[in-house]
């Protein structure tokens, strides 16, 4: 009798194992059909970083480097029609935490109490999802907004010469680990560290209007510019307007109007005065890079711990989140003394240097010495629209 009970128990146990294996196979089949089953549909309240998020009285900036308003704005933009329980919350919190601290997948796995493979999957999938927001969050101003942008640079430069300025352009180098590639030396920049380049155009508040990321660190600024969409398409700025850049760029009239400072030696006080106002106007793009890197110091003040082919996506995601934060009034100023990994301007290509000089000269002659009249006051929240 005891043997029969033992056999029955074994058969029952085998039957339960078969049912569990069958359930796993069914879940796998659903996953392969693109209908992913989320194992974290219920929130684990025992995870400290999730407890912090659930407590509405706690500031999230220390742990996530984003304010609660910024995180909620990101979740709203990413909201899916089909999501189970707390799936989206956990995914957003996990990827933001990973960006904030630059930790390995293994460490984040332990922090959120999920498998390492799940962390890898979430990070890559959520980066793709955030990149789908890029054109919605990072875009050029409309025709109606151009006057507001120009007034912002008028104020910033403290000169009416810049009331037709539509942006400031610059590039910076983002550190990456040495690529395991035959072309690894292409990523070694002139400061002798491996990097990829981020070219950005921003408005007078430091909000990105266009980004172009991914060129190896050894490539000259001018070549990056010439291969960027804003140059190839000649789509910005509008006619009669211009953008400003440092001496590493050529002074251009076509296909985009790019005004650079006068080169040394300067000829008189007017050119010196123009350069001072010009420096004030273009400094905002350096501040934008500094704000972005101050927020994501865990990944920008050391080499990115991801494959070099994935690095441009991570950088672009940070730029998207930068704009979302500015829209939400969530600003982290760069700490004085921190190196934002900006390299000194490279020498411009001489054959292009004179192309934009006539326009620069007319701009200087007409306005730079004119009495300053402050532009009308702008409500910052009226312009930061997504």
mmCIF file of C-alpha atoms in Angstrom:
data_model
loop_
_atom_site.group_PDB
_atom_site.id
_atom_site.type_symbol
_atom_site.label_atom_id
_atom_site.label_comp_id
_atom_site.label_asym_id
_atom_site.label_seq_id
_atom_site.Cartn_x
_atom_site.Cartn_y
_atom_site.Cartn_z
ATOM 1 C CA UNK A 1 0.000 0.000 0.000
ATOM 2 C CA UNK A 2 2.828 2.356 0.850
ATOM 3 C CA UNK A 3 4.474 1.588 -2.468
ATOM 4 C CA UNK A 4 1.257 2.431 -4.327
ATOM 5 C CA UNK A 5 1.025 5.767 -2.484
ATOM 6 C CA UNK A 6 4.645 6.477 -3.359
ATOM 7 C CA UNK A 7 4.045 5.699 -7.022
ATOM 8 C CA UNK A 8 0.927 7.887 -7.005
ATOM 9 C CA UNK A 9 2.896 10.756 -5.429
ATOM 10 C CA UNK A 10 5.658 10.422 -8.015
ATOM 11 C CA UNK A 11 3.125 10.382 -10.851
ATOM 12 C CA UNK A 12 1.377 13.410 -9.384
ATOM 13 C CA UNK A 13 4.704 15.226 -9.060
ATOM 14 C CA UNK A 14 5.631 14.333 -12.630
ATOM 15 C CA UNK A 15 2.268 15.565 -13.786
ATOM 16 C CA UNK A 16 2.842 18.883 -12.028
ATOM 17 C CA UNK A 17 6.297 19.165 -13.635
ATOM 18 C CA UNK A 18 4.796 18.456 -17.027
ATOM 19 C CA UNK A 19 2.192 21.179 -16.463
ATOM 20 C CA UNK A 20 4.897 23.658 -15.475
ATOM 21 C CA UNK A 21 7.010 22.802 -18.514
ATOM 22 C CA UNK A 22 3.947 23.104 -20.731
ATOM 23 C CA UNK A 23 3.185 26.523 -19.254
ATOM 24 C CA UNK A 24 6.770 27.632 -19.869
ATOM 25 C CA UNK A 25 6.586 26.456 -23.453
ATOM 26 C CA UNK A 26 3.315 28.329 -23.941
ATOM 27 C CA UNK A 27 4.870 31.504 -22.567
ATOM 28 C CA UNK A 28 7.863 31.028 -24.847
ATOM 29 C CA UNK A 29 5.558 30.565 -27.839
ATOM 30 C CA UNK A 30 3.707 33.773 -26.959
ATOM 31 C CA UNK A 31 7.043 35.580 -26.562
ATOM 32 C CA UNK A 32 8.188 34.388 -29.976
ATOM 33 C CA UNK A 33 4.963 35.746 -31.450
ATOM 34 C CA UNK A 34 5.883 39.208 -30.148
ATOM 35 C CA UNK A 35 3.466 39.213 -27.202
ATOM 36 C CA UNK A 36 5.959 39.380 -24.331
ATOM 37 C CA UNK A 37 4.893 38.130 -20.900
ATOM 38 C CA UNK A 38 6.162 40.493 -18.216
ATOM 39 C CA UNK A 39 7.326 38.774 -15.037
ATOM 40 C CA UNK A 40 7.239 42.021 -13.059
ATOM 41 C CA UNK A 41 3.614 43.016 -13.594
ATOM 42 C CA UNK A 42 3.356 43.276 -9.800
ATOM 43 C CA UNK A 43 5.549 45.840 -8.099
ATOM 44 C CA UNK A 44 8.182 44.559 -5.665
ATOM 45 C CA UNK A 45 7.881 46.983 -2.755
ATOM 46 C CA UNK A 46 10.914 45.472 -1.029
ATOM 47 C CA UNK A 47 13.322 46.986 -3.571
ATOM 48 C CA UNK A 48 14.691 50.186 -1.930
ATOM 49 C CA UNK A 49 14.852 52.274 -5.128
ATOM 50 C CA UNK A 50 11.222 51.391 -5.870
ATOM 51 C CA UNK A 51 10.233 52.241 -2.289
ATOM 52 C CA UNK A 52 11.791 55.655 -2.838
ATOM 53 C CA UNK A 53 9.737 56.153 -6.002
ATOM 54 C CA UNK A 54 6.511 55.102 -4.271
ATOM 55 C CA UNK A 55 7.030 57.619 -1.444
ATOM 56 C CA UNK A 56 5.711 60.829 -2.993
ATOM 57 C CA UNK A 57 7.484 62.962 -0.377
ATOM 58 C CA UNK A 58 10.995 61.901 -1.454
ATOM 59 C CA UNK A 59 12.977 63.836 -4.057
ATOM 60 C CA UNK A 60 14.079 61.419 -6.786
ATOM 61 C CA UNK A 61 16.985 63.521 -8.069
ATOM 62 C CA UNK A 62 19.601 61.942 -5.786
ATOM 63 C CA UNK A 63 18.856 58.377 -6.909
ATOM 64 C CA UNK A 64 17.542 58.883 -10.447
ATOM 65 C CA UNK A 65 19.056 62.269 -11.401
ATOM 66 C CA UNK A 66 15.604 63.286 -12.648
ATOM 67 C CA UNK A 67 12.875 65.051 -10.741
ATOM 68 C CA UNK A 68 9.567 63.285 -10.160
ATOM 69 C CA UNK A 69 7.961 65.620 -12.715
ATOM 70 C CA UNK A 70 10.519 64.650 -15.379
ATOM 71 C CA UNK A 71 10.025 60.929 -14.768
ATOM 72 C CA UNK A 72 6.244 61.271 -14.930
ATOM 73 C CA UNK A 73 6.566 63.285 -18.160
ATOM 74 C CA UNK A 74 8.736 60.533 -19.658
ATOM 75 C CA UNK A 75 6.234 57.859 -18.632
ATOM 76 C CA UNK A 76 3.415 59.852 -20.189
ATOM 77 C CA UNK A 77 5.280 60.158 -23.485
ATOM 78 C CA UNK A 78 6.109 56.447 -23.473
ATOM 79 C CA UNK A 79 2.687 55.268 -22.384
ATOM 80 C CA UNK A 80 1.595 52.111 -24.181
ATOM 81 C CA UNK A 81 -1.947 50.940 -24.744
ATOM 82 C CA UNK A 82 -1.052 47.386 -23.707
ATOM 83 C CA UNK A 83 0.952 47.147 -20.518
ATOM 84 C CA UNK A 84 0.446 44.923 -17.494
ATOM 85 C CA UNK A 85 0.433 46.323 -13.969
ATOM 86 C CA UNK A 86 3.629 48.194 -13.122
ATOM 87 C CA UNK A 87 5.574 47.060 -16.170
ATOM 88 C CA UNK A 88 6.216 50.497 -17.644
ATOM 89 C CA UNK A 89 7.076 52.063 -14.286
ATOM 90 C CA UNK A 90 9.705 49.421 -13.558
ATOM 91 C CA UNK A 91 11.173 49.672 -17.065
ATOM 92 C CA UNK A 92 11.448 53.466 -16.970
ATOM 93 C CA UNK A 93 12.885 53.503 -13.446
ATOM 94 C CA UNK A 94 15.414 50.816 -14.337
ATOM 95 C CA UNK A 95 16.758 52.479 -17.475
ATOM 96 C CA UNK A 96 16.887 55.921 -15.810
ATOM 97 C CA UNK A 97 18.721 54.429 -12.823
ATOM 98 C CA UNK A 98 21.177 52.726 -15.178
ATOM 99 C CA UNK A 99 21.840 56.026 -16.965
ATOM 100 C CA UNK A 100 22.127 57.946 -13.694
ATOM 101 C CA UNK A 101 24.851 55.747 -12.222
ATOM 102 C CA UNK A 102 26.565 54.148 -15.212
ATOM 103 C CA UNK A 103 26.458 50.768 -13.471
ATOM 104 C CA UNK A 104 26.969 47.346 -14.977
ATOM 105 C CA UNK A 105 23.954 45.223 -15.862
ATOM 106 C CA UNK A 106 24.905 42.879 -12.995
ATOM 107 C CA UNK A 107 24.729 45.640 -10.387
ATOM 108 C CA UNK A 108 21.407 46.974 -11.679
ATOM 109 C CA UNK A 109 20.133 43.393 -11.693
ATOM 110 C CA UNK A 110 20.812 43.134 -7.954
ATOM 111 C CA UNK A 111 19.413 46.602 -7.225
ATOM 112 C CA UNK A 112 16.065 45.867 -8.914
ATOM 113 C CA UNK A 113 16.022 42.145 -8.086
ATOM 114 C CA UNK A 114 15.540 41.054 -11.704
ATOM 115 C CA UNK A 115 17.707 38.772 -13.875
ATOM 116 C CA UNK A 116 20.713 40.259 -15.625
ATOM 117 C CA UNK A 117 19.343 39.241 -19.033
ATOM 118 C CA UNK A 118 16.134 41.118 -18.228
ATOM 119 C CA UNK A 119 18.138 44.248 -17.392
ATOM 120 C CA UNK A 120 19.967 43.994 -20.724
ATOM 121 C CA UNK A 121 16.663 43.540 -22.561
ATOM 122 C CA UNK A 122 14.976 46.465 -20.787
ATOM 123 C CA UNK A 123 17.894 48.873 -21.295
ATOM 124 C CA UNK A 124 18.125 48.204 -25.025
ATOM 125 C CA UNK A 125 14.375 48.122 -25.608
ATOM 126 C CA UNK A 126 13.695 51.276 -23.583
ATOM 127 C CA UNK A 127 16.512 53.157 -25.321
ATOM 128 C CA UNK A 128 14.856 52.322 -28.633
ATOM 129 C CA UNK A 129 11.502 53.470 -27.271
ATOM 130 C CA UNK A 130 12.937 56.777 -26.035
ATOM 131 C CA UNK A 131 14.661 57.320 -29.384
ATOM 132 C CA UNK A 132 11.251 57.071 -31.038
ATOM 133 C CA UNK A 133 10.469 60.330 -29.202
ATOM 134 C CA UNK A 134 13.489 62.122 -30.672
ATOM 135 C CA UNK A 135 11.713 64.004 -33.471
ATOM 136 C CA UNK A 136 8.938 64.961 -31.079
ATOM 137 C CA UNK A 137 11.267 66.285 -28.397
ATOM 138 C CA UNK A 138 14.266 67.586 -30.405
ATOM 139 C CA UNK A 139 13.185 69.728 -33.330
ATOM 140 C CA UNK A 140 13.690 73.121 -34.943
ATOM 141 C CA UNK A 141 11.338 75.957 -33.962
ATOM 142 C CA UNK A 142 8.348 76.755 -36.113
ATOM 143 C CA UNK A 143 8.212 79.965 -38.113
ATOM 144 C CA UNK A 144 6.073 81.500 -35.402
ATOM 145 C CA UNK A 145 8.660 80.622 -32.729
ATOM 146 C CA UNK A 146 11.653 82.080 -34.586
ATOM 147 C CA UNK A 147 11.095 85.575 -33.200
ATOM 148 C CA UNK A 148 11.119 84.161 -29.656
ATOM 149 C CA UNK A 149 14.370 82.295 -30.318
ATOM 150 C CA UNK A 150 15.960 85.458 -31.767
ATOM 151 C CA UNK A 151 14.841 87.503 -28.765
ATOM 152 C CA UNK A 152 16.423 84.904 -26.512
ATOM 153 C CA UNK A 153 19.808 85.276 -28.221
ATOM 154 C CA UNK A 154 19.373 89.076 -28.262
ATOM 155 C CA UNK A 155 19.123 88.901 -24.480
ATOM 156 C CA UNK A 156 21.856 86.317 -24.100
ATOM 157 C CA UNK A 157 24.420 88.187 -26.227
ATOM 158 C CA UNK A 158 23.290 91.579 -24.923
ATOM 159 C CA UNK A 159 23.324 92.912 -28.477
ATOM 160 C CA UNK A 160 20.660 93.455 -31.171
ATOM 161 C CA UNK A 161 23.150 92.029 -33.691
ATOM 162 C CA UNK A 162 22.017 88.593 -32.543
ATOM 163 C CA UNK A 163 18.255 89.031 -32.784
ATOM 164 C CA UNK A 164 18.330 86.923 -35.979
ATOM 165 C CA UNK A 165 20.406 84.175 -34.375
ATOM 166 C CA UNK A 166 18.519 80.875 -34.435
ATOM 167 C CA UNK A 167 20.896 78.654 -32.507
ATOM 168 C CA UNK A 168 24.396 77.890 -31.258
ATOM 169 C CA UNK A 169 26.343 74.905 -32.585
ATOM 170 C CA UNK A 170 29.232 72.998 -31.035
ATOM 171 C CA UNK A 171 30.567 69.504 -30.607
ATOM 172 C CA UNK A 172 31.843 67.482 -27.697
ATOM 173 C CA UNK A 173 33.599 64.175 -27.208
ATOM 174 C CA UNK A 174 31.978 61.369 -25.213
ATOM 175 C CA UNK A 175 34.395 58.874 -23.726
ATOM 176 C CA UNK A 176 33.973 55.227 -24.697
ATOM 177 C CA UNK A 177 35.957 52.107 -23.894
ATOM 178 C CA UNK A 178 38.444 51.035 -26.555
ATOM 179 C CA UNK A 179 36.459 49.359 -29.357
ATOM 180 C CA UNK A 180 37.280 45.743 -30.115
ATOM 181 C CA UNK A 181 37.496 46.533 -33.805
ATOM 182 C CA UNK A 182 40.105 46.857 -36.576
ATOM 183 C CA UNK A 183 39.096 50.538 -36.777
ATOM 184 C CA UNK A 184 39.613 51.244 -33.074
ATOM 185 C CA UNK A 185 42.263 53.905 -33.771
ATOM 186 C CA UNK A 186 39.655 55.977 -35.610
ATOM 187 C CA UNK A 187 38.027 56.613 -32.221
ATOM 188 C CA UNK A 188 41.240 57.914 -30.626
ATOM 189 C CA UNK A 189 40.954 61.720 -30.519
ATOM 190 C CA UNK A 190 43.732 64.284 -30.294
ATOM 191 C CA UNK A 191 43.533 64.237 -26.491
ATOM 192 C CA UNK A 192 44.440 60.556 -26.732
ATOM 193 C CA UNK A 193 41.263 58.986 -25.377
ATOM 194 C CA UNK A 194 38.641 56.989 -27.268
ATOM 195 C CA UNK A 195 35.462 58.893 -28.008
ATOM 196 C CA UNK A 196 32.486 59.425 -30.245
ATOM 197 C CA UNK A 197 31.368 62.918 -31.180
ATOM 198 C CA UNK A 198 28.125 64.674 -30.368
ATOM 199 C CA UNK A 199 27.263 67.743 -32.450
ATOM 200 C CA UNK A 200 24.414 69.796 -31.083
ATOM 201 C CA UNK A 201 22.483 72.940 -31.969
ATOM 202 C CA UNK A 202 20.581 74.526 -29.106
ATOM 203 C CA UNK A 203 18.410 77.561 -28.467
ATOM 204 C CA UNK A 204 19.094 80.348 -25.976
ATOM 205 C CA UNK A 205 17.814 78.245 -23.065
ATOM 206 C CA UNK A 206 20.095 75.283 -23.781
ATOM 207 C CA UNK A 207 17.390 73.103 -25.282
ATOM 208 C CA UNK A 208 18.634 70.976 -28.176
ATOM 209 C CA UNK A 209 17.145 71.785 -31.580
ATOM 210 C CA UNK A 210 19.200 69.177 -33.449
ATOM 211 C CA UNK A 211 21.768 66.520 -32.556
ATOM 212 C CA UNK A 212 24.130 64.470 -34.689
ATOM 213 C CA UNK A 213 26.055 61.751 -32.896
ATOM 214 C CA UNK A 214 28.295 58.823 -33.724
ATOM 215 C CA UNK A 215 31.350 60.011 -35.657
ATOM 216 C CA UNK A 216 34.679 58.683 -34.298
ATOM 217 C CA UNK A 217 36.752 61.001 -32.125
ATOM 218 C CA UNK A 218 39.535 61.463 -34.680
ATOM 219 C CA UNK A 219 37.253 63.150 -37.224
ATOM 220 C CA UNK A 220 37.553 66.938 -37.674
ATOM 221 C CA UNK A 221 34.654 69.139 -36.519
ATOM 222 C CA UNK A 222 34.188 70.459 -40.045
ATOM 223 C CA UNK A 223 33.804 66.981 -41.507
ATOM 224 C CA UNK A 224 31.215 66.113 -38.864
ATOM 225 C CA UNK A 225 29.325 69.285 -39.754
ATOM 226 C CA UNK A 226 29.481 68.572 -43.502
ATOM 227 C CA UNK A 227 27.949 65.130 -42.994
ATOM 228 C CA UNK A 228 25.231 66.230 -40.582
ATOM 229 C CA UNK A 229 21.600 66.529 -41.768
ATOM 230 C CA UNK A 230 21.448 70.259 -41.053
ATOM 231 C CA UNK A 231 24.280 70.844 -43.555
ATOM 232 C CA UNK A 232 23.354 68.219 -46.155
ATOM 233 C CA UNK A 233 19.721 69.285 -46.318
ATOM 234 C CA UNK A 234 20.321 72.992 -45.748
ATOM 235 C CA UNK A 235 17.089 72.997 -43.777
ATOM 236 C CA UNK A 236 18.064 75.391 -40.990
ATOM 237 C CA UNK A 237 18.250 78.240 -40.149
ATOM 238 C CA UNK A 238 15.507 80.013 -42.129
ATOM 239 C CA UNK A 239 16.432 82.615 -44.737
ATOM 240 C CA UNK A 240 17.684 85.833 -43.182
ATOM 241 C CA UNK A 241 18.779 84.077 -40.000
ATOM 242 C CA UNK A 242 21.962 82.344 -38.844
ATOM 243 C CA UNK A 243 23.509 80.132 -36.203
ATOM 244 C CA UNK A 244 26.739 80.814 -34.310
ATOM 245 C CA UNK A 245 29.719 78.535 -33.737
ATOM 246 C CA UNK A 246 33.274 78.753 -32.467
ATOM 247 C CA UNK A 247 36.456 79.135 -34.512
ATOM 248 C CA UNK A 248 36.651 75.412 -35.177
ATOM 249 C CA UNK A 249 33.931 75.854 -37.810
ATOM 250 C CA UNK A 250 34.194 77.696 -41.127
ATOM 251 C CA UNK A 251 32.273 80.941 -41.574
ATOM 252 C CA UNK A 252 29.588 79.941 -44.093
ATOM 253 C CA UNK A 253 26.783 81.434 -46.117
ATOM 254 C CA UNK A 254 25.577 78.276 -47.895
ATOM 255 C CA UNK A 255 24.073 75.712 -47.421
ATOM 256 C CA UNK A 256 23.561 77.046 -43.907
ATOM 257 C CA UNK A 257 24.344 80.472 -42.549
ATOM 258 C CA UNK A 258 26.992 79.902 -39.872
ATOM 259 C CA UNK A 259 28.697 82.883 -38.251
ATOM 260 C CA UNK A 260 31.998 82.373 -36.429
ATOM 261 C CA UNK A 261 34.116 84.894 -34.483
ATOM 262 C CA UNK A 262 36.780 87.016 -36.128
ATOM 263 C CA UNK A 263 40.169 85.386 -36.077
ATOM 264 C CA UNK A 264 43.272 86.850 -34.487
ATOM 265 C CA UNK A 265 44.771 89.340 -35.030
ATOM 266 C CA UNK A 266 41.650 91.489 -34.693
ATOM 267 C CA UNK A 267 41.354 94.741 -36.620
ATOM 268 C CA UNK A 268 39.995 97.311 -34.234
ATOM 269 C CA UNK A 269 37.613 97.514 -31.308
ATOM 270 C CA UNK A 270 34.484 96.755 -33.329
ATOM 271 C CA UNK A 271 35.710 93.264 -34.192
ATOM 272 C CA UNK A 272 36.771 92.720 -30.577
ATOM 273 C CA UNK A 273 33.349 93.862 -29.358
ATOM 274 C CA UNK A 274 31.623 91.580 -31.881
ATOM 275 C CA UNK A 275 33.662 88.615 -30.643
ATOM 276 C CA UNK A 276 32.683 89.315 -27.031
ATOM 277 C CA UNK A 277 28.969 89.361 -27.875
ATOM 278 C CA UNK A 278 29.416 86.332 -30.120
ATOM 279 C CA UNK A 279 31.081 84.397 -27.258
ATOM 280 C CA UNK A 280 28.144 85.202 -24.965
ATOM 281 C CA UNK A 281 25.692 83.921 -27.561
ATOM 282 C CA UNK A 282 27.443 80.646 -28.319
ATOM 283 C CA UNK A 283 28.319 79.856 -24.680
ATOM 284 C CA UNK A 284 24.812 78.468 -24.200
ATOM 285 C CA UNK A 285 25.613 75.309 -26.177
ATOM 286 C CA UNK A 286 28.586 74.589 -23.902
ATOM 287 C CA UNK A 287 26.247 75.092 -20.950
ATOM 288 C CA UNK A 288 23.788 72.638 -22.531
ATOM 289 C CA UNK A 289 26.493 69.984 -22.809
ATOM 290 C CA UNK A 290 27.550 70.750 -19.238
ATOM 291 C CA UNK A 291 23.992 70.378 -17.907
ATOM 292 C CA UNK A 292 23.531 67.071 -19.718
ATOM 293 C CA UNK A 293 26.820 65.705 -18.409
ATOM 294 C CA UNK A 294 26.178 66.962 -14.879
ATOM 295 C CA UNK A 295 22.941 64.977 -14.882
ATOM 296 C CA UNK A 296 24.450 61.796 -16.306
ATOM 297 C CA UNK A 297 27.899 62.028 -14.689
ATOM 298 C CA UNK A 298 27.895 58.279 -14.101
ATOM 299 C CA UNK A 299 28.292 57.652 -17.838
ATOM 300 C CA UNK A 300 29.794 60.892 -19.171
ATOM 301 C CA UNK A 301 32.673 61.384 -16.738
ATOM 302 C CA UNK A 302 34.085 57.966 -17.454
ATOM 303 C CA UNK A 303 34.185 55.723 -20.497
ATOM 304 C CA UNK A 304 30.784 54.377 -21.528
ATOM 305 C CA UNK A 305 30.628 50.718 -20.472
ATOM 306 C CA UNK A 306 28.740 49.572 -23.561
ATOM 307 C CA UNK A 307 29.726 48.459 -27.026
ATOM 308 C CA UNK A 308 30.851 51.390 -29.178
ATOM 309 C CA UNK A 309 28.043 50.635 -31.674
ATOM 310 C CA UNK A 310 25.451 51.161 -28.907
ATOM 311 C CA UNK A 311 27.096 54.315 -27.518
ATOM 312 C CA UNK A 312 25.484 56.778 -29.992
ATOM 313 C CA UNK A 313 22.017 55.547 -28.981
ATOM 314 C CA UNK A 314 22.770 56.014 -25.289
ATOM 315 C CA UNK A 315 24.066 59.558 -25.940
ATOM 316 C CA UNK A 316 21.008 60.441 -28.037
ATOM 317 C CA UNK A 317 18.728 59.111 -25.278
ATOM 318 C CA UNK A 318 20.460 61.419 -22.788
ATOM 319 C CA UNK A 319 19.886 64.380 -25.142
ATOM 320 C CA UNK A 320 16.174 63.519 -25.396
ATOM 321 C CA UNK A 321 15.894 63.297 -21.609
ATOM 322 C CA UNK A 322 17.786 66.610 -21.315
ATOM 323 C CA UNK A 323 15.065 68.359 -23.319
ATOM 324 C CA UNK A 324 12.288 66.651 -21.358
ATOM 325 C CA UNK A 325 13.894 67.845 -18.123
ATOM 326 C CA UNK A 326 14.155 71.450 -19.325
ATOM 327 C CA UNK A 327 10.509 71.346 -20.342
ATOM 328 C CA UNK A 328 9.613 70.186 -16.821
ATOM 329 C CA UNK A 329 11.766 72.933 -15.256
ATOM 330 C CA UNK A 330 14.203 70.305 -13.986
ATOM 331 C CA UNK A 331 17.654 71.902 -14.375
ATOM 332 C CA UNK A 332 20.968 70.605 -13.065
ATOM 333 C CA UNK A 333 23.694 73.174 -13.585
ATOM 334 C CA UNK A 334 27.228 71.878 -14.242
ATOM 335 C CA UNK A 335 29.478 72.036 -11.188
ATOM 336 C CA UNK A 336 32.283 74.538 -11.520
ATOM 337 C CA UNK A 337 35.578 72.876 -12.293
ATOM 338 C CA UNK A 338 34.118 69.776 -13.930
ATOM 339 C CA UNK A 339 35.509 68.941 -17.350
ATOM 340 C CA UNK A 340 32.644 68.608 -19.855
ATOM 341 C CA UNK A 341 35.028 66.891 -22.338
ATOM 342 C CA UNK A 342 34.977 69.815 -24.752
ATOM 343 C CA UNK A 343 38.084 69.996 -26.884
ATOM 344 C CA UNK A 344 39.590 73.319 -28.007
ATOM 345 C CA UNK A 345 38.469 74.487 -31.460
ATOM 346 C CA UNK A 346 40.227 72.820 -34.364
ATOM 347 C CA UNK A 347 41.615 74.960 -37.159
ATOM 348 C CA UNK A 348 38.985 75.729 -39.813
ATOM 349 C CA UNK A 349 39.253 74.694 -43.432
ATOM 350 C CA UNK A 350 40.757 77.745 -45.095
ATOM 351 C CA UNK A 351 38.862 77.589 -48.383
ATOM 352 C CA UNK A 352 35.569 78.042 -46.499
ATOM 353 C CA UNK A 353 36.721 80.710 -44.089
ATOM 354 C CA UNK A 354 35.711 83.701 -46.236
ATOM 355 C CA UNK A 355 32.370 82.411 -47.501
ATOM 356 C CA UNK A 356 30.288 83.962 -44.718
ATOM 357 C CA UNK A 357 32.419 87.023 -44.022
ATOM 358 C CA UNK A 358 30.300 89.499 -46.028
ATOM 359 C CA UNK A 359 27.212 88.601 -43.994
ATOM 360 C CA UNK A 360 29.190 88.711 -40.757
ATOM 361 C CA UNK A 361 30.594 92.087 -41.733
ATOM 362 C CA UNK A 362 27.174 93.528 -42.555
ATOM 363 C CA UNK A 363 25.766 92.159 -39.305
ATOM 364 C CA UNK A 364 28.606 93.734 -37.334
ATOM 365 C CA UNK A 365 28.404 97.090 -39.134
ATOM 366 C CA UNK A 366 24.640 97.371 -38.820
ATOM 367 C CA UNK A 367 24.104 96.299 -35.252
ATOM 368 C CA UNK A 368 27.037 95.495 -33.027
ATOM 369 C CA UNK A 369 27.722 99.092 -32.086
ATOM 370 C CA UNK A 370 24.049 100.121 -31.922
ATOM 371 C CA UNK A 371 22.535 101.160 -28.583
ATOM 372 C CA UNK A 372 21.197 98.126 -26.777
ATOM 373 C CA UNK A 373 17.431 97.830 -26.405
ATOM 374 C CA UNK A 374 16.367 94.750 -24.439
ATOM 375 C CA UNK A 375 13.994 92.443 -26.302
ATOM 376 C CA UNK A 376 10.460 91.873 -25.036
ATOM 377 C CA UNK A 377 10.163 89.526 -22.090
ATOM 378 C CA UNK A 378 9.585 85.879 -22.972
ATOM 379 C CA UNK A 379 7.772 83.378 -20.850
ATOM 380 C CA UNK A 380 10.115 80.393 -20.865
ATOM 381 C CA UNK A 381 7.250 77.929 -20.452
ATOM 382 C CA UNK A 382 5.541 79.260 -23.584
ATOM 383 C CA UNK A 383 8.495 78.141 -25.672
ATOM 384 C CA UNK A 384 9.457 74.792 -24.165
ATOM 385 C CA UNK A 385 6.814 72.791 -25.946
ATOM 386 C CA UNK A 386 7.032 69.095 -26.789
#
